mmCIF file of C-alpha atoms in Angstrom:
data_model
loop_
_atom_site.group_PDB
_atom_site.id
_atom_site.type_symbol
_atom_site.label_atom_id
_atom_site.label_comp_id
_atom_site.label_asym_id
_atom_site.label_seq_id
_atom_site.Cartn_x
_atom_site.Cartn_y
_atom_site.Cartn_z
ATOM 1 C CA UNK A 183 -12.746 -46.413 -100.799
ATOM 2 C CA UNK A 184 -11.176 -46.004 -97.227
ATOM 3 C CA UNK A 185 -12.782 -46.198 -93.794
ATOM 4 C CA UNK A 186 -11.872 -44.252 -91.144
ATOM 5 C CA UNK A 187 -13.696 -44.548 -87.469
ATOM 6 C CA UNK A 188 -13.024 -42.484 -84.799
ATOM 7 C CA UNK A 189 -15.966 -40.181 -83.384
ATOM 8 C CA UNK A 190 -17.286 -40.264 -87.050
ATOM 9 C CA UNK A 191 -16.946 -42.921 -90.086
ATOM 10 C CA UNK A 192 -14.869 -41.575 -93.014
ATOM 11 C CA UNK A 193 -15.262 -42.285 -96.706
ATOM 12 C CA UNK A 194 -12.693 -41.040 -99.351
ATOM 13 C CA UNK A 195 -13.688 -41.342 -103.310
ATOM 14 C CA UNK A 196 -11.974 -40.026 -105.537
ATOM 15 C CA UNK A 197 -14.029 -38.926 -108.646
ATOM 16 C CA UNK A 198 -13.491 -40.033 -111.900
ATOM 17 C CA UNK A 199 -11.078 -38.403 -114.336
ATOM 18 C CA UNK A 200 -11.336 -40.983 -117.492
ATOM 19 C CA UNK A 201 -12.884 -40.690 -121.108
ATOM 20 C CA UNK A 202 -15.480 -42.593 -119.812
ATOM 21 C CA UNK A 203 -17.097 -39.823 -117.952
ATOM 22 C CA UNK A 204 -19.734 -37.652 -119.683
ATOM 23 C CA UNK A 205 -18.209 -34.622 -121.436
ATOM 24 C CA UNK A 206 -21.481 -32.362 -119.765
ATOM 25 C CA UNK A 207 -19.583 -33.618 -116.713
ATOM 26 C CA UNK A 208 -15.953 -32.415 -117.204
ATOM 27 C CA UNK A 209 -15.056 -35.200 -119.752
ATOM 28 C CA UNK A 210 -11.200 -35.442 -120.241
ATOM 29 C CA UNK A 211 -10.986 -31.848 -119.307
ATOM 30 C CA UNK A 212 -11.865 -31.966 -116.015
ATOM 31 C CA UNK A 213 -9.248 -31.945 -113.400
ATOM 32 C CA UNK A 214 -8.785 -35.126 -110.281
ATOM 33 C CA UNK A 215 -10.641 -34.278 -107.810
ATOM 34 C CA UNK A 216 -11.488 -35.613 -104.519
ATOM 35 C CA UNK A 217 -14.554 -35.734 -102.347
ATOM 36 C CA UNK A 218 -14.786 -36.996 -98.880
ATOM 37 C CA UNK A 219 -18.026 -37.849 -96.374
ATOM 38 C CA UNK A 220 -18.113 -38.372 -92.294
ATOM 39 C CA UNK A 221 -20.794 -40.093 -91.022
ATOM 40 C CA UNK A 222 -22.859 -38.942 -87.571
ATOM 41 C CA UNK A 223 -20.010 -36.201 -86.019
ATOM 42 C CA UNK A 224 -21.206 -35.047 -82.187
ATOM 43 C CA UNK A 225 -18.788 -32.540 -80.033
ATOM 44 C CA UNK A 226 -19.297 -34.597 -77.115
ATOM 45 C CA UNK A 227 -17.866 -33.555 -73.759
ATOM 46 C CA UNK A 228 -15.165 -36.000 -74.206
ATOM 47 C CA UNK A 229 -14.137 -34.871 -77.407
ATOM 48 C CA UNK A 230 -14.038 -31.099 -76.390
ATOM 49 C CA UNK A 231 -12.245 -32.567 -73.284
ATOM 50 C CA UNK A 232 -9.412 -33.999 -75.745
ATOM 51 C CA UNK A 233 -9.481 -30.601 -78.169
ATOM 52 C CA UNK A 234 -8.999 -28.724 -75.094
ATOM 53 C CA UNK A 235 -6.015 -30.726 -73.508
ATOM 54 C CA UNK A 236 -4.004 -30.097 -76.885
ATOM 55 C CA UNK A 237 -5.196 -26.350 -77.678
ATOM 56 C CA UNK A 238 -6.687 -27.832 -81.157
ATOM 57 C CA UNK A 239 -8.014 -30.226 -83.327
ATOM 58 C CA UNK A 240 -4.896 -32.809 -83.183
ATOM 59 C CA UNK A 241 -5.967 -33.923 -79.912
ATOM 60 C CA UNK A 242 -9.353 -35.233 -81.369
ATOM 61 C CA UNK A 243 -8.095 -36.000 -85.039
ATOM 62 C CA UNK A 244 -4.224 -37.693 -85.505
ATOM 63 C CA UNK A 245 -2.243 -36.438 -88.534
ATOM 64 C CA UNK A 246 -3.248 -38.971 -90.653
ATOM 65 C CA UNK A 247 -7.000 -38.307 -90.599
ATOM 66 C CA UNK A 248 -6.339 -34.331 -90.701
ATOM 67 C CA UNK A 249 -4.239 -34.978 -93.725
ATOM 68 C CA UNK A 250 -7.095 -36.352 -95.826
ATOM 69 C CA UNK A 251 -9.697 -34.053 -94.179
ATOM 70 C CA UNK A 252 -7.241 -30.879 -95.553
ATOM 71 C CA UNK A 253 -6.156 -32.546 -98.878
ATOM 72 C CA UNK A 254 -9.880 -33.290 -100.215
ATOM 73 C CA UNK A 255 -11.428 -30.878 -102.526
ATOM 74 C CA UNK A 256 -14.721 -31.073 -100.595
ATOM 75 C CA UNK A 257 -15.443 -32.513 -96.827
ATOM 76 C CA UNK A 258 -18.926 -32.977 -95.849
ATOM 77 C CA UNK A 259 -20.337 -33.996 -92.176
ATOM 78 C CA UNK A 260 -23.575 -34.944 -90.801
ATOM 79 C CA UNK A 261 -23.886 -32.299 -87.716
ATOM 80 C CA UNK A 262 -26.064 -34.934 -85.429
ATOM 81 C CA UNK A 263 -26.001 -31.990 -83.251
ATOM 82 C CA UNK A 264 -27.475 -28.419 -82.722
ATOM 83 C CA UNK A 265 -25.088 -25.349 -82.309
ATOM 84 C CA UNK A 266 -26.448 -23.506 -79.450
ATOM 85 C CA UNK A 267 -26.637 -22.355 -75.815
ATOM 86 C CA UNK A 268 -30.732 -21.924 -75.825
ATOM 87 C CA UNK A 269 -33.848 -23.643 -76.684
ATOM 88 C CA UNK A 270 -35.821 -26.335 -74.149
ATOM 89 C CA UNK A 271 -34.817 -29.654 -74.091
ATOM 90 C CA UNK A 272 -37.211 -31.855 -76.271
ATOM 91 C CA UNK A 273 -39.258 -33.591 -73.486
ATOM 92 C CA UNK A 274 -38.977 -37.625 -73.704
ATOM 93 C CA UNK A 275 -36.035 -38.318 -75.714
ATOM 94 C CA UNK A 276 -33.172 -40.481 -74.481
ATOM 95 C CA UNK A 277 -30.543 -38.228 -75.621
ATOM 96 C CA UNK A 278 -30.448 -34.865 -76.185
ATOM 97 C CA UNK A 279 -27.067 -33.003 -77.699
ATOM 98 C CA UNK A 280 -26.275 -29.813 -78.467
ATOM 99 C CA UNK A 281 -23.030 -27.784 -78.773
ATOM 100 C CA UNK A 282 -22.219 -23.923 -77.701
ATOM 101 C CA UNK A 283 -21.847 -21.936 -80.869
ATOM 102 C CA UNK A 284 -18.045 -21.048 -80.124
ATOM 103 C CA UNK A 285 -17.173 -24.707 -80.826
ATOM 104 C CA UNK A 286 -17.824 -24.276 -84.753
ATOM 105 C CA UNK A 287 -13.926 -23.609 -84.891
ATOM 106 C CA UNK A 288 -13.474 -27.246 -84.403
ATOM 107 C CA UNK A 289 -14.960 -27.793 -87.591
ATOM 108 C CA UNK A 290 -13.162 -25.526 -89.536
ATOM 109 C CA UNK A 291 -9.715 -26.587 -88.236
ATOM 110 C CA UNK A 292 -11.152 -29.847 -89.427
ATOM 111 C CA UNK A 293 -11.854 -27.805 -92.877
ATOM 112 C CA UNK A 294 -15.305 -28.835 -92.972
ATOM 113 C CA UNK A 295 -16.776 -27.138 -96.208
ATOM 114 C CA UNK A 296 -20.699 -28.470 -95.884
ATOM 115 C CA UNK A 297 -22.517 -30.391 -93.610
ATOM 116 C CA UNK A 298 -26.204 -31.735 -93.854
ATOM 117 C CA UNK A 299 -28.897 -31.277 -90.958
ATOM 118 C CA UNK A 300 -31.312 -33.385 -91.566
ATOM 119 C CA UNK A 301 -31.161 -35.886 -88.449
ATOM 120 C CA UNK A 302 -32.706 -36.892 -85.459
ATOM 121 C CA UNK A 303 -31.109 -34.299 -83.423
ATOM 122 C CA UNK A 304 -30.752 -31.103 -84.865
ATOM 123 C CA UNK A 305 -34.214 -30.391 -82.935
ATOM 124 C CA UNK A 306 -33.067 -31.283 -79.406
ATOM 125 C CA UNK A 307 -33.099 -28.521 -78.178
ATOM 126 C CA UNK A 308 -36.225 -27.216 -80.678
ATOM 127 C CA UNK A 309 -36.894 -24.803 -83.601
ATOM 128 C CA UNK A 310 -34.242 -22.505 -81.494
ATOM 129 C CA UNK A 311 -31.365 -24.688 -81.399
ATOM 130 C CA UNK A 312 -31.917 -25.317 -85.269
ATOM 131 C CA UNK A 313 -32.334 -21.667 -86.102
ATOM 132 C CA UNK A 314 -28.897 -20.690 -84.017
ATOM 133 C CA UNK A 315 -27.226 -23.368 -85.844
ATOM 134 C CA UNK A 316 -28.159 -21.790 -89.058
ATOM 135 C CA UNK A 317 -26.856 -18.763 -87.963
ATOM 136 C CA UNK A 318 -23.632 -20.205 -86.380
ATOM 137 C CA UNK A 319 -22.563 -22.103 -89.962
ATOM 138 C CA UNK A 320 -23.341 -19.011 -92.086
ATOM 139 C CA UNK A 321 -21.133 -16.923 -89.584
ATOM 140 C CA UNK A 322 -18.297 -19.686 -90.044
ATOM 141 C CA UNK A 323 -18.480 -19.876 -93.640
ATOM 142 C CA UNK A 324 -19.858 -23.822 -94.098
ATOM 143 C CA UNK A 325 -22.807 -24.989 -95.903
ATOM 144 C CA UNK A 326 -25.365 -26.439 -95.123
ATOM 145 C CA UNK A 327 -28.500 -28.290 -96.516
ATOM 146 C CA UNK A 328 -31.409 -30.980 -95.097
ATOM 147 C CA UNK A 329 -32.232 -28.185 -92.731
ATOM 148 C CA UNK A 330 -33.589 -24.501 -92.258
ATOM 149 C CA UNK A 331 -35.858 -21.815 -91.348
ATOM 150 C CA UNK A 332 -38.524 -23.432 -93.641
ATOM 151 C CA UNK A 333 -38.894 -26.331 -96.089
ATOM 152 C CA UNK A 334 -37.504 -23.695 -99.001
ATOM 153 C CA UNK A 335 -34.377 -23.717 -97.229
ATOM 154 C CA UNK A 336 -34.184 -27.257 -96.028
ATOM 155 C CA UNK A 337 -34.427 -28.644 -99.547
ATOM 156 C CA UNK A 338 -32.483 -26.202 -101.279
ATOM 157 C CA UNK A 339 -29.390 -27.479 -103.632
ATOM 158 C CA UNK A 340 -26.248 -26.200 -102.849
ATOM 159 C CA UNK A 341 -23.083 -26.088 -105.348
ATOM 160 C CA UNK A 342 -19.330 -26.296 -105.119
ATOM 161 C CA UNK A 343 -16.982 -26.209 -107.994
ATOM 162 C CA UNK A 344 -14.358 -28.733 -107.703
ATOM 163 C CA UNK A 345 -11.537 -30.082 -110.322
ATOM 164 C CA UNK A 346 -13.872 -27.681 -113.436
ATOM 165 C CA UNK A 347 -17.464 -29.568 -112.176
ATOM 166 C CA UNK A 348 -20.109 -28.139 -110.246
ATOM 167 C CA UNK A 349 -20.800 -30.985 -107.792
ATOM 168 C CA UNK A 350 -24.576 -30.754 -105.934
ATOM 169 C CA UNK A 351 -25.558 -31.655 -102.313
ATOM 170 C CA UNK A 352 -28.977 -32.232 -100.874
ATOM 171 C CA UNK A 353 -29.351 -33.482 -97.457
ATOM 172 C CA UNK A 354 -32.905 -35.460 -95.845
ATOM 173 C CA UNK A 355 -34.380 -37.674 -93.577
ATOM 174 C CA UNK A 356 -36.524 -40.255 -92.633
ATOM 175 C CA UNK A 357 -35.343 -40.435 -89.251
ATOM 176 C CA UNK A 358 -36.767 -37.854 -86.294
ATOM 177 C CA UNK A 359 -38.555 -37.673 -83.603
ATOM 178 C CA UNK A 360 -42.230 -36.525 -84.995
ATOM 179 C CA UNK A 361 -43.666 -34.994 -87.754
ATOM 180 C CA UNK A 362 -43.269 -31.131 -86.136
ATOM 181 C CA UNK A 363 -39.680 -31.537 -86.799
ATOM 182 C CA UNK A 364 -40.207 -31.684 -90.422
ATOM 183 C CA UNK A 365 -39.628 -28.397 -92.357
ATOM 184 C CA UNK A 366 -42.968 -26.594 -93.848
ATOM 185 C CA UNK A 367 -43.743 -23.281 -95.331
ATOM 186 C CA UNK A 368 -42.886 -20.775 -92.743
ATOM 187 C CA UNK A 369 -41.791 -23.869 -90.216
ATOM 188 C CA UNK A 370 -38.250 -24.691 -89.498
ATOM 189 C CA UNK A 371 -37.061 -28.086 -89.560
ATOM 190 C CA UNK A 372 -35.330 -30.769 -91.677
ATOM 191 C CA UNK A 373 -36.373 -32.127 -95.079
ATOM 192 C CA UNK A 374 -38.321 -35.220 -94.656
ATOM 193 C CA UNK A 375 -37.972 -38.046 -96.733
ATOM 194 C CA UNK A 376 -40.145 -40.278 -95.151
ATOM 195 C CA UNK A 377 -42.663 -39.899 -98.195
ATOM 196 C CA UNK A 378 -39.974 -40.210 -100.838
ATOM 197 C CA UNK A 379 -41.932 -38.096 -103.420
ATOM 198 C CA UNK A 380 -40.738 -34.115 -102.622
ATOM 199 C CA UNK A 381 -36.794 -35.812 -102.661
ATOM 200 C CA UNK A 382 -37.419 -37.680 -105.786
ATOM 201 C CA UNK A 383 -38.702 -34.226 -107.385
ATOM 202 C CA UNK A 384 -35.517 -32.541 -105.747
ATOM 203 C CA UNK A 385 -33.130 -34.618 -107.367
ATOM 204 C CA UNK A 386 -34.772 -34.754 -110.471
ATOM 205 C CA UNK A 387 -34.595 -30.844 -110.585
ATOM 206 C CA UNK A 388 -31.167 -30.420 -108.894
ATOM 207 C CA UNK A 389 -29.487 -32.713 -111.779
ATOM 208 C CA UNK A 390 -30.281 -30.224 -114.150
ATOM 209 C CA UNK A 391 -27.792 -27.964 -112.396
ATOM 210 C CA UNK A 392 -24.611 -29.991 -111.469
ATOM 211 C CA UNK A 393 -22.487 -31.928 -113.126
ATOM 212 C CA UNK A 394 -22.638 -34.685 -110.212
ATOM 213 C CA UNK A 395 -25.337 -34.875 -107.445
ATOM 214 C CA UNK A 396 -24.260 -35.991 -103.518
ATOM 215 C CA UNK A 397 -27.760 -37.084 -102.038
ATOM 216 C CA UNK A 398 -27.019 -36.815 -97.960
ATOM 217 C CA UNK A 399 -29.801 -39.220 -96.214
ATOM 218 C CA UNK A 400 -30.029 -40.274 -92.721
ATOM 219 C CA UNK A 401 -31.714 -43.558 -93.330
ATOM 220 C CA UNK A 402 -32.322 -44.497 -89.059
#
């Protein structure tokens, strides 16, 4: 396991590949593969600052970080920020981010396949800001989970195939600023966790359909 910090913390794992693993989960016939996870990952002004001084992503990321972020298999982020230009600022809240829509190219240079939602700022900037981001990530081509248009969407499983497995993500929460920002029928927001229970069930159900199962929480 390596740790990288530079706007975001870095893990790299790579999965197992021995006779040891499960043949339902590739066995011996499943191919090296390799996942890798960034922590909290904001577009701040001084990051765009540094993208912008280069003309891409090598003035934010040096070579040696991009080379892991392009050689893994899978790379998944938690966005701790909204992609959009609209919405009203959440009243009372010491910081409030958010990131015009245009900048999702940063992630893709970065070759960001998935990235969770569920955090403590994908509301800033209210059911708005969540719903554009929704719409900027499906334009890009990245996954998402932990957030949505309702709590359908916000807990839904999402699958990758990687090295002949189908690996699983889910993404929650038990960190936001009230219980409007959790995701109901019809009501966009993240998936809560703060009563364990509907994640528990999740999981349960989800490892019926993947060979491995990534559970994304932002703990607080």
């Amino acid at each position: 396991k390596t740790s990288i910090r530079l706007e975001t913390a870095a893990e790299e794992t790579e999965m197992e590949t021995d006779a040891d693993v499960p043949e339902e989960a590739g066995g011996e016939s499943g191919e090296p593969c390799t996942l890798l996870f960034a922590g909290d990952v904001y577009l701040s002004e001084h990051v765009l600052g540094a993208y912008s001084r280069a003309g891409n992503i090598t003035g934010v990321l040096d070579q040696g970080i991009l080379k892991e972020t392009l050689g893994a298999d899978i790379f998944m982020v938690n966005q701790e920020f909204p992609f959009t230009d609209r919405g009203e600022k959440v009243a009372d809240k010491q910081f409030n981010f958010r990131v015009s829509p245009k900048w999702v190219s940063a992630l893709k240079e970065m070759d960001v396949d998935l990235v969770t939602l569920a955090n403590n700022h994908i509301l800033d900037y209210g059911q708005q800001g969540l719903l554009d981001s929704c719409d900027t990530l499906n334009e890009a081509g990245i996954a998402y989970v932990g957030g949505g248009r309702d709590l359908d969407e916000a807990k839904k499983l999402v699958t990758m195939e990687a090295g002949g497995r189908t690996i699983g993500f889910l993404g929650t929460s038990r960190v936001y600023m009230d219980g409007s920002w959790a995701a109901g029928a019809g009501h966009p927001g993240v998936f809560s966790t703060y009563d364990p229970s509907m994640a528990i069930e999740e999981i349960k159900k989800a490892r019926e359909q993947c060979d491995y199962l990534v559970i994304y929480v932002h703990w607080g």
